[in-house]
Short mmCIF file of C-alpha atoms and ligand atoms in Angstrom, two decimals:
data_model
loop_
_atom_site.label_atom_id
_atom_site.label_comp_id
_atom_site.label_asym_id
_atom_site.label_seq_id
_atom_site.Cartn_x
_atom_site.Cartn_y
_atom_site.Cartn_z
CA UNK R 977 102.87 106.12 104.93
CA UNK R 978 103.87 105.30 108.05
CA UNK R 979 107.41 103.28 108.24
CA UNK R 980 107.11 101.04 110.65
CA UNK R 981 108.82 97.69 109.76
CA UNK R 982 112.63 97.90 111.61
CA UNK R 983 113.57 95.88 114.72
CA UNK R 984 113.61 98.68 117.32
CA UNK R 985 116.62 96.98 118.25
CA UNK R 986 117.49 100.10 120.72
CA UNK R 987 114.44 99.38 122.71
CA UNK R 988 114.69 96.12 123.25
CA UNK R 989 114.14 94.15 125.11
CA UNK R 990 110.62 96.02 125.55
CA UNK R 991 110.55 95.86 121.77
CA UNK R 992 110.96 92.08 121.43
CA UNK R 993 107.20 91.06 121.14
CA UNK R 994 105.60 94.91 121.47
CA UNK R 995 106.02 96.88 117.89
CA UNK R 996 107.05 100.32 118.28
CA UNK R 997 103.72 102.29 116.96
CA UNK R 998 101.96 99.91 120.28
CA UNK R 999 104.60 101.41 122.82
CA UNK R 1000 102.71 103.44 125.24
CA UNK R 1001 102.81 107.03 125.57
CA UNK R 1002 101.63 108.57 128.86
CA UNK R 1003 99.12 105.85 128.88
CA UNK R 1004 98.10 105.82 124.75
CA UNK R 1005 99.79 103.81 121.80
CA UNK R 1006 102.21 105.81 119.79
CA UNK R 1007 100.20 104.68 116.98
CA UNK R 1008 97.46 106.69 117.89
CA UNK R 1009 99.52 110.07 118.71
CA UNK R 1010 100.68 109.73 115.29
CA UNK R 1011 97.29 109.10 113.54
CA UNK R 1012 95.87 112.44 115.47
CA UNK R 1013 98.81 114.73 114.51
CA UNK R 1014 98.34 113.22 110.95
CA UNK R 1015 94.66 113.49 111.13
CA UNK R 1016 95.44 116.73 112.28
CA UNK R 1017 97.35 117.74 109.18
CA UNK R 1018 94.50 116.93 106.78
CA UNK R 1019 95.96 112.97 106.25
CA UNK R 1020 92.75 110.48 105.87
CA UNK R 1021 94.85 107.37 104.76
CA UNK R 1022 97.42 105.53 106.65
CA UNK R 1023 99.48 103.04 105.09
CA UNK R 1024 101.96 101.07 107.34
CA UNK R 1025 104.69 99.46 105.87
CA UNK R 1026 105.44 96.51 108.30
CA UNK R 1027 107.61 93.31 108.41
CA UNK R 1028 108.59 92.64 112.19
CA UNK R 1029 105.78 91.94 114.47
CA UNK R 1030 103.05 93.00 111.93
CA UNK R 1031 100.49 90.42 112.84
CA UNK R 1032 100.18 92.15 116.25
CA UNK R 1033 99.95 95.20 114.47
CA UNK R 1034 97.17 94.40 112.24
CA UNK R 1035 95.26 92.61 115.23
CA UNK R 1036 95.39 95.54 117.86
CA UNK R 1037 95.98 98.58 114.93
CA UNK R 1038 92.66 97.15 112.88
CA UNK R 1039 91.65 99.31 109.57
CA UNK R 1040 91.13 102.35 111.48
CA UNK R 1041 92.51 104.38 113.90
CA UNK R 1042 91.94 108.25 115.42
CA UNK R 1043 89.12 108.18 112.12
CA UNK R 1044 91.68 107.82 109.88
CA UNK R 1045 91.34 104.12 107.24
CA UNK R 1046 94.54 101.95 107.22
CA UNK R 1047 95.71 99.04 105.04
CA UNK R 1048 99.16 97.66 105.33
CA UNK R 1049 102.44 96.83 102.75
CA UNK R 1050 103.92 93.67 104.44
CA UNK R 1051 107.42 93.14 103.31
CA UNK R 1052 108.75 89.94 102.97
CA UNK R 1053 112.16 90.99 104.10
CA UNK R 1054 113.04 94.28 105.72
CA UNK R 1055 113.22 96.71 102.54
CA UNK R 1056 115.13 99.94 104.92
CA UNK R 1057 113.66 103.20 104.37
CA UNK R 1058 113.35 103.91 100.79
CA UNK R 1059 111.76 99.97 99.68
CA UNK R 1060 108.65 100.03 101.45
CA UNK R 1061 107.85 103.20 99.23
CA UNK R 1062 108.45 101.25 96.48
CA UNK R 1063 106.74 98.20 97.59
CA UNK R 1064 103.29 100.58 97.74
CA UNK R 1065 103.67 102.49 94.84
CA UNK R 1066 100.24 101.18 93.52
CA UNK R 1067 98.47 102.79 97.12
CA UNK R 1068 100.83 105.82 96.95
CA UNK R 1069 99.92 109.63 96.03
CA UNK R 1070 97.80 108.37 93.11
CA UNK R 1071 99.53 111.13 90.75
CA UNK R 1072 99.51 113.41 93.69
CA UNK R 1073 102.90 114.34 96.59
CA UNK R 1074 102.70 112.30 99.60
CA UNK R 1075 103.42 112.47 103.09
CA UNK R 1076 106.18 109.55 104.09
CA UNK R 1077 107.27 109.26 108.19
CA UNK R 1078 108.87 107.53 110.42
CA UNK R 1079 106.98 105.24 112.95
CA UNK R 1080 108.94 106.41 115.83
CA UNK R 1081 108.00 109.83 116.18
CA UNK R 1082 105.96 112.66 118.27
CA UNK R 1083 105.90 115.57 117.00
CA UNK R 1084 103.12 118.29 116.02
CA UNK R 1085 104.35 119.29 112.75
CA UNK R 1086 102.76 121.44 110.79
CA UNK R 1087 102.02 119.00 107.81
CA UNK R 1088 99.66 121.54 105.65
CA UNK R 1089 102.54 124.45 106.02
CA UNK R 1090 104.78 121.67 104.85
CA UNK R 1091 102.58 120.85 101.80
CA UNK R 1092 102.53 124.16 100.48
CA UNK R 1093 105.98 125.09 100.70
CA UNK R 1094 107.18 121.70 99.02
CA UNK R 1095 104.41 123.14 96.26
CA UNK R 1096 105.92 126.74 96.29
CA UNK R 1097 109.70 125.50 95.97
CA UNK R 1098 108.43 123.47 93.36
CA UNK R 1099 110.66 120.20 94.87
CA UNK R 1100 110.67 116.74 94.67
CA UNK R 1101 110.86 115.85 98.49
CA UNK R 1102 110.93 118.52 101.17
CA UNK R 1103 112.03 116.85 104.55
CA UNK R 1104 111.12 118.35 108.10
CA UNK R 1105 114.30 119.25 109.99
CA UNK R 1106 114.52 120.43 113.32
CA UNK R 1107 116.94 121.53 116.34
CA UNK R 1108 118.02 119.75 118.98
CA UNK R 1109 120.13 120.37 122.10
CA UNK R 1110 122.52 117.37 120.73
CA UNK R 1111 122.33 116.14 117.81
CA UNK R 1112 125.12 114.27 117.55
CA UNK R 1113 122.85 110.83 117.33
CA UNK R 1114 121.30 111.92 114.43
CA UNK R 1115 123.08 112.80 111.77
CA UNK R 1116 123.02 116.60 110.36
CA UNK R 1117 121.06 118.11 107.44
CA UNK R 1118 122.82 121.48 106.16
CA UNK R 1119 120.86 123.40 103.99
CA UNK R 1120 121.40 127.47 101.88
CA UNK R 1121 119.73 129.98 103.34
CA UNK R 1122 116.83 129.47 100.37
CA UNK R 1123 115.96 126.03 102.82
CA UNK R 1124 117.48 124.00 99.65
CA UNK R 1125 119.14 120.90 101.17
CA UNK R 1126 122.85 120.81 100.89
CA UNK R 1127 123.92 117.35 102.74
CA UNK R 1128 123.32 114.78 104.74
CA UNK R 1129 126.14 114.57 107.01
CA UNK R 1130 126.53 110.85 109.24
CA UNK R 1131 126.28 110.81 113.05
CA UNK R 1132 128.92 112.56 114.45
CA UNK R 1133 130.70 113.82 117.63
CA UNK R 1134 130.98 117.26 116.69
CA UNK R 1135 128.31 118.14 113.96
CA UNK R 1136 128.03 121.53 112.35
CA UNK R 1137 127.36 123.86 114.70
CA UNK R 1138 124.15 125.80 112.37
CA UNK R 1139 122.77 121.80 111.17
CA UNK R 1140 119.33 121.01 111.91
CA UNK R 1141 118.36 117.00 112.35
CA UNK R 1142 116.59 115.20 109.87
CA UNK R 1143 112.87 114.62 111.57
CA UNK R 1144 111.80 111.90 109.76
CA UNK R 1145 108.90 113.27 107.95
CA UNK R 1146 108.97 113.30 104.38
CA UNK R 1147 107.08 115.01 101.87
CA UNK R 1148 107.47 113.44 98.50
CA UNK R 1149 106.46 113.72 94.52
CA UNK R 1150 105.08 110.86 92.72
CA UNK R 1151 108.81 110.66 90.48
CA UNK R 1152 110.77 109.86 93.79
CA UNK R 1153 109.32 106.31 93.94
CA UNK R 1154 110.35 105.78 90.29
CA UNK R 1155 114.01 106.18 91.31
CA UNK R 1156 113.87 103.73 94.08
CA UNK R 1157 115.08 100.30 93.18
CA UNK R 1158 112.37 97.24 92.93
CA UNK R 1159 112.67 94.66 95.30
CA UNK R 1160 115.77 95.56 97.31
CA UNK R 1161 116.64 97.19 100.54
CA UNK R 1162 117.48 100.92 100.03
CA UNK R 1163 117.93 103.59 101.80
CA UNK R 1164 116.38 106.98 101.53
CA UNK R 1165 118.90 109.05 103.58
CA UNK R 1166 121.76 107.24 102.25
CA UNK R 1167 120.32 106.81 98.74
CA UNK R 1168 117.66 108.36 97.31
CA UNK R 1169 117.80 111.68 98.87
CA UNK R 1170 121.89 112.75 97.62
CA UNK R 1171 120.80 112.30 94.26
CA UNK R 1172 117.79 115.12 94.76
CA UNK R 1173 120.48 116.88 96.57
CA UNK R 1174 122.74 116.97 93.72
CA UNK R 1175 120.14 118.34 91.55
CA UNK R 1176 118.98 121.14 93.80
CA UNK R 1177 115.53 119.08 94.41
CA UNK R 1178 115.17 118.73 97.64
CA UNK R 1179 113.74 121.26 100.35
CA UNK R 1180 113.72 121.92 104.16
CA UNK R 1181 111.04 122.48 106.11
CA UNK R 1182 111.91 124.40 109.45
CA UNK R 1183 109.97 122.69 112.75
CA UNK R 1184 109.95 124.59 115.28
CA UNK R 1185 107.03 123.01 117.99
CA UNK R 1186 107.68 119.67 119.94
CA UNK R 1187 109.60 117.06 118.57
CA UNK R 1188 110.42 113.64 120.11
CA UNK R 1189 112.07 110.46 118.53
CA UNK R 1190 111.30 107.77 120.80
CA UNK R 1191 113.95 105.26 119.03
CA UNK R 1192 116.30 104.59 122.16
CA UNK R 1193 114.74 104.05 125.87
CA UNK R 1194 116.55 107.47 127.25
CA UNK R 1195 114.55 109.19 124.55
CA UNK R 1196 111.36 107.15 125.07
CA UNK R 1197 111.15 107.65 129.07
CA UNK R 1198 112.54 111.73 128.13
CA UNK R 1199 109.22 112.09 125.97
CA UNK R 1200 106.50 110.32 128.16
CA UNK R 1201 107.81 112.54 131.04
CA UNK R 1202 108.16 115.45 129.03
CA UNK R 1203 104.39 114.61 127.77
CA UNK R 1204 103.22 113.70 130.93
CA UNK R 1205 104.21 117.20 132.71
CA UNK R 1206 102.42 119.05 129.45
CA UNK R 1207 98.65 117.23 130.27
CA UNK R 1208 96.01 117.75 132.66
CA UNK R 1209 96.95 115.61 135.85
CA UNK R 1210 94.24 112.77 135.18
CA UNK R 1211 94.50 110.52 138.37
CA UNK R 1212 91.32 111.96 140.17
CA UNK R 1213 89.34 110.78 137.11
CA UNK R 1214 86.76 108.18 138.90
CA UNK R 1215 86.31 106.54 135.86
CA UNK R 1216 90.22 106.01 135.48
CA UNK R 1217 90.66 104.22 138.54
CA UNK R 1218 90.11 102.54 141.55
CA UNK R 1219 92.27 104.23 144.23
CA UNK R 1220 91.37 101.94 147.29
CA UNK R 1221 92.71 104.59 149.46
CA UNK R 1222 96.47 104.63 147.80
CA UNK R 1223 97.99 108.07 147.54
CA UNK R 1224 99.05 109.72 143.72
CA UNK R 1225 101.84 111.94 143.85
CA UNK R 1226 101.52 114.32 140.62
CA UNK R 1227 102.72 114.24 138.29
CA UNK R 1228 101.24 111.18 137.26
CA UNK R 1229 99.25 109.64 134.79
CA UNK R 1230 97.20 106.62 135.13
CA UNK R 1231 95.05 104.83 132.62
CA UNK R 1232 91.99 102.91 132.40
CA UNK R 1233 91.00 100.45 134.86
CA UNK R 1234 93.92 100.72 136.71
CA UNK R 1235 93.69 99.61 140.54
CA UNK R 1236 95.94 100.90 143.64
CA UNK R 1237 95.70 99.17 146.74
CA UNK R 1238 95.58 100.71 150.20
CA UNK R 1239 98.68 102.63 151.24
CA UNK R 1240 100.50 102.42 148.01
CA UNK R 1241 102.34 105.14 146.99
CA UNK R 1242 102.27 106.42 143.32
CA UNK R 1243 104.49 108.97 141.58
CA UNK R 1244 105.46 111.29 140.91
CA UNK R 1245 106.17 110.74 137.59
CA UNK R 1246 104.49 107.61 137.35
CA UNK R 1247 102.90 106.23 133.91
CA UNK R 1248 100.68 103.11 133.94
CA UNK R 1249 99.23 102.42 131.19
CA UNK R 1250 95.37 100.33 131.45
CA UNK R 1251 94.69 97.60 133.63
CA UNK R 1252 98.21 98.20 135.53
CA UNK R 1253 97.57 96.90 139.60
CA UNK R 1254 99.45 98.33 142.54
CA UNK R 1255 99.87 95.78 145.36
CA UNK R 1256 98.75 97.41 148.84
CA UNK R 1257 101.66 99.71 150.27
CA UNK R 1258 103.78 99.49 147.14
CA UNK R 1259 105.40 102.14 146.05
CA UNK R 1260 105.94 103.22 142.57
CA UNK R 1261 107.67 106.44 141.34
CA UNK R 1262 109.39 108.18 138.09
CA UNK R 1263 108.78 105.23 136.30
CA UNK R 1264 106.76 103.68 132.84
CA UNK R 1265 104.23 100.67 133.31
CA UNK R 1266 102.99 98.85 130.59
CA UNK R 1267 99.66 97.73 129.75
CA UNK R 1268 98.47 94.89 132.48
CA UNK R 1269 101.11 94.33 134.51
CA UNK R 1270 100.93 93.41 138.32
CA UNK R 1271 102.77 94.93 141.50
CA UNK R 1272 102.74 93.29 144.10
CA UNK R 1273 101.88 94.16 147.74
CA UNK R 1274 104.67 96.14 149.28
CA UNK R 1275 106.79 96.33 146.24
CA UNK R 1276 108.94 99.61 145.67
CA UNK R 1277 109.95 100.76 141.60
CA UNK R 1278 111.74 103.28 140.99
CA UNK R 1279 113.31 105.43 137.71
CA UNK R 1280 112.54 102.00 135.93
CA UNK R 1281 110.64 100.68 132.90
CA UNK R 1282 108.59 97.76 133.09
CA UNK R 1283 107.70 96.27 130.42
CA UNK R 1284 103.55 94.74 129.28
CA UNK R 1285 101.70 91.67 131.43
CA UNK R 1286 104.81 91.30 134.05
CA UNK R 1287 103.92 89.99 137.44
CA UNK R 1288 106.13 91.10 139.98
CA UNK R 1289 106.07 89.17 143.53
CA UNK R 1290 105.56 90.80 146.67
CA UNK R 1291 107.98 92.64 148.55
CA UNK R 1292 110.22 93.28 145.88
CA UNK R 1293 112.41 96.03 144.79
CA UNK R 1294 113.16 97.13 141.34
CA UNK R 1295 116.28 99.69 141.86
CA UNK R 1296 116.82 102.50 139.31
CA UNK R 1297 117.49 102.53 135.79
CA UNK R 1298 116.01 99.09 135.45
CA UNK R 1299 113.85 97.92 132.44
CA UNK R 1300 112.33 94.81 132.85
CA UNK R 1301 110.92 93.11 129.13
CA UNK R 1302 106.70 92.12 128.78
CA UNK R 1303 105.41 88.93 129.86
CA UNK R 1304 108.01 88.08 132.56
CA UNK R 1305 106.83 86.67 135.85
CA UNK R 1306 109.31 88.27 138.72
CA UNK R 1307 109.28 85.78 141.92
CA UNK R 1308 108.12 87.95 145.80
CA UNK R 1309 110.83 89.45 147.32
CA UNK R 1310 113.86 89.78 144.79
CA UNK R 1311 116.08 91.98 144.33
CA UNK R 1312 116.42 93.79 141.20
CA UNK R 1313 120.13 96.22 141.34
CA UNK R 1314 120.29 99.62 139.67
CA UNK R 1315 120.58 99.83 135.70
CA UNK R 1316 119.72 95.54 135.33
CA UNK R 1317 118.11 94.81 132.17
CA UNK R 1318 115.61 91.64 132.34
CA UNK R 1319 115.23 90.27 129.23
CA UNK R 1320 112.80 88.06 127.23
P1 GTP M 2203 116.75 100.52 115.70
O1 GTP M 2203 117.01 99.08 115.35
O2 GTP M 2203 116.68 100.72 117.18
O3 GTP M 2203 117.66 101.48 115.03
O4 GTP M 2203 115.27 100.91 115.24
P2 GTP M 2203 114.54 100.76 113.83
O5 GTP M 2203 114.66 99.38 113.33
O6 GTP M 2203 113.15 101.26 114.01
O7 GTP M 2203 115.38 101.70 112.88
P3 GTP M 2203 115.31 103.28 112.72
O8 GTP M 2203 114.89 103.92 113.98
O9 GTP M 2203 116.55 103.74 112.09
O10 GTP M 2203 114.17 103.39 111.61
C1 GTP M 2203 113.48 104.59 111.32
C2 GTP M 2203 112.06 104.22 110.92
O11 GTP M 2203 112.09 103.41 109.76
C3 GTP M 2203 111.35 103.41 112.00
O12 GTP M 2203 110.04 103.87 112.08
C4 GTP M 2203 111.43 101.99 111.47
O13 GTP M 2203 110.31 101.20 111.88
C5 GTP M 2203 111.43 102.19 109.99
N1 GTP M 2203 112.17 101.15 109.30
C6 GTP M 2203 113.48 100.84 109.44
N2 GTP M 2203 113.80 99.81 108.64
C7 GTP M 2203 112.66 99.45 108.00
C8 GTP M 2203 112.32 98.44 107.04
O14 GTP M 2203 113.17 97.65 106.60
N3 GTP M 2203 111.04 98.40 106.62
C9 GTP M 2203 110.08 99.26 107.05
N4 GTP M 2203 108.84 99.15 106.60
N5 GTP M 2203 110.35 100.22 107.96
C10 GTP M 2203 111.62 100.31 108.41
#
């Protein structure tokens, strides 16, 4: 199960009519990086749990994606972490452990290695943890040196110096559902998982590959560049594009049926996703373009974010740090300052 039914309110306002699992990365839906890492791991079902913007997900998401099948538990009201496990207890594990994550994630952990030690330790849930560089916005999971899990400890400013972070990737037994309330909000961090704590029933599992938790826009733009520098530069691909004599700057990634007009200059560090236009002599660099979205002529982006189907007039400059929300039409020659937020 995939949990994807909170507000995103930390990416708005790009999240305000664009679900998470649709936000690209380096040019492809998260949903579809998860469903190949899952795939990956020997998952064939996907449920999402939605609530917020889940007709757009069912329309674009469909019943299958990367070969795996997917059906959907709509909640009614947002049901936090924990609910939504509750809510699909009928299409859950079927007698067997299951494989519960957060729709915000990119990661390549190692779900069969995870499987088999929550078998060997014999525990209820076993929940990836891994290290970051800060992980003060995460909140800290201390464990014994047998990997059983000690505490959850809130965010904090100075967390323990050995904690690991909580990943968001849960693998649980068929009994955990029965202890999660019917028809309420509820938590699993907060309260589900202390009570397998207290009873020595919950395990770690150590990640140690890539790890990204696209929640917040810093981390978002930090994992499509990240991404970005790992692949194969793709902007010679003839198929990809339609350079018109524009010169790419790698670098850069730019998706299907994209067009750049003559003299524009992209990247590097440039992501546009499918159907993104570059006006003639534009300039475009170290920055994220949603699907379908127009530059015009002349126009210069930098550092920025801009957000599905915007039009933006000619001769205009978005300044760093901006992030401009889908669907807005920006009028020829403005003026957009360093760190502005345009929103819905
Ligand atoms: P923020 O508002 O920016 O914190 O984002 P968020 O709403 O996605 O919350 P958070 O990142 O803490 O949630 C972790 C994961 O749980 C995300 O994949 C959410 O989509 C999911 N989630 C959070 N609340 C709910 C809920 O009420 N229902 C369902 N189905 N998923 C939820």
């Amino acid at each position: 199960m995939i949990l994807a039914g909170g507000f995103a309110t930390r990416l708005r306002p790009l999240s305000c009519s664009k679900p998470k699992l649709l936000f690209p990365i380096v040019g492809t839906p998260l949903v579809e990086w998860m469903a190949r890492w899952l795939s990956s791991g020997g998952v064939d079902q996907l449920i999402l749990a939605v609530n917020h913007l889940s007709d757009r997900l069912k329309i674009e998401v469909g019943n299958r994606v990367a070969g795996l099948t997917v059906e959907y538990s709509v909640e009614e009201t947002p049901l936090g972490t924990a609910g939504p496990i509750r809510l699909a207890a009928n299409l859950l594990g079927k007698g067997d452990p299951f494989l519960v994550t957060n729709g915000d994630i990119v990661s390549d952990i190692d779900i069969r290695r995870m499987l088999a030690m929550h078998e060997e330790a014999k525990a209820d849930a076993t929940i990836a943890l891994v290290s970051v560089p800060d992980p003060s916005p995460f909140g800290s999971v201390l464990t014994d040196s047998n990997g059983i899990v000690k505490k959850f400890e809130e965010k904090s400013a100075s967390p323990s110096a050995m904690s690991h972070v909580n990943a968001g990737v849960y693998v649980l037994n068929p009994s955990v559902i029965d202890s999660i309330p019917d028809g309420a909000p509820v938590s699993l961090e907060k309260e589900v998982f202390p009570k397998l704590i207290r009873n020595g029933r919950m395990q770690a599992w150590m990640h140690d590959g890539f790890w990204y938790d696209i929640g917040s826009i810093s981390e978002y733009v930090r994992a499509n560049r990240e991404l970005l520098q790992r692949q194969e530069p793709n902007a010679e691909a003839p198929e990809a594009t339609d350079q018109n004599g524009g010169e790419i700057l790698q670098p850069s990634y730019l998706g299907a049926g994209t067009r750049i007009g003559v003299g524009a200059k992209v990247g590097p560090l440039a992501i546009l996703s499918n159907n993104v236009s570059v006006g003639d002599e534009a300039v475009v660099r170290n920055s994220i373009i949603f699907e379908e979205t127009s530059i015009g002529d002349r126009t210069v982006i930098e550092d920025s974010v801009v957000g599905e189907r915007v039009v933006i007039g000619k001769g205009s400059k978005i300044r760093r740090g901006s992030i401009i929300a889908g669907q807005l039409t920006i009028p020829g020659s403005s003026m957009v300052a360093s760190n502005s937020v345009i929103l819905c």
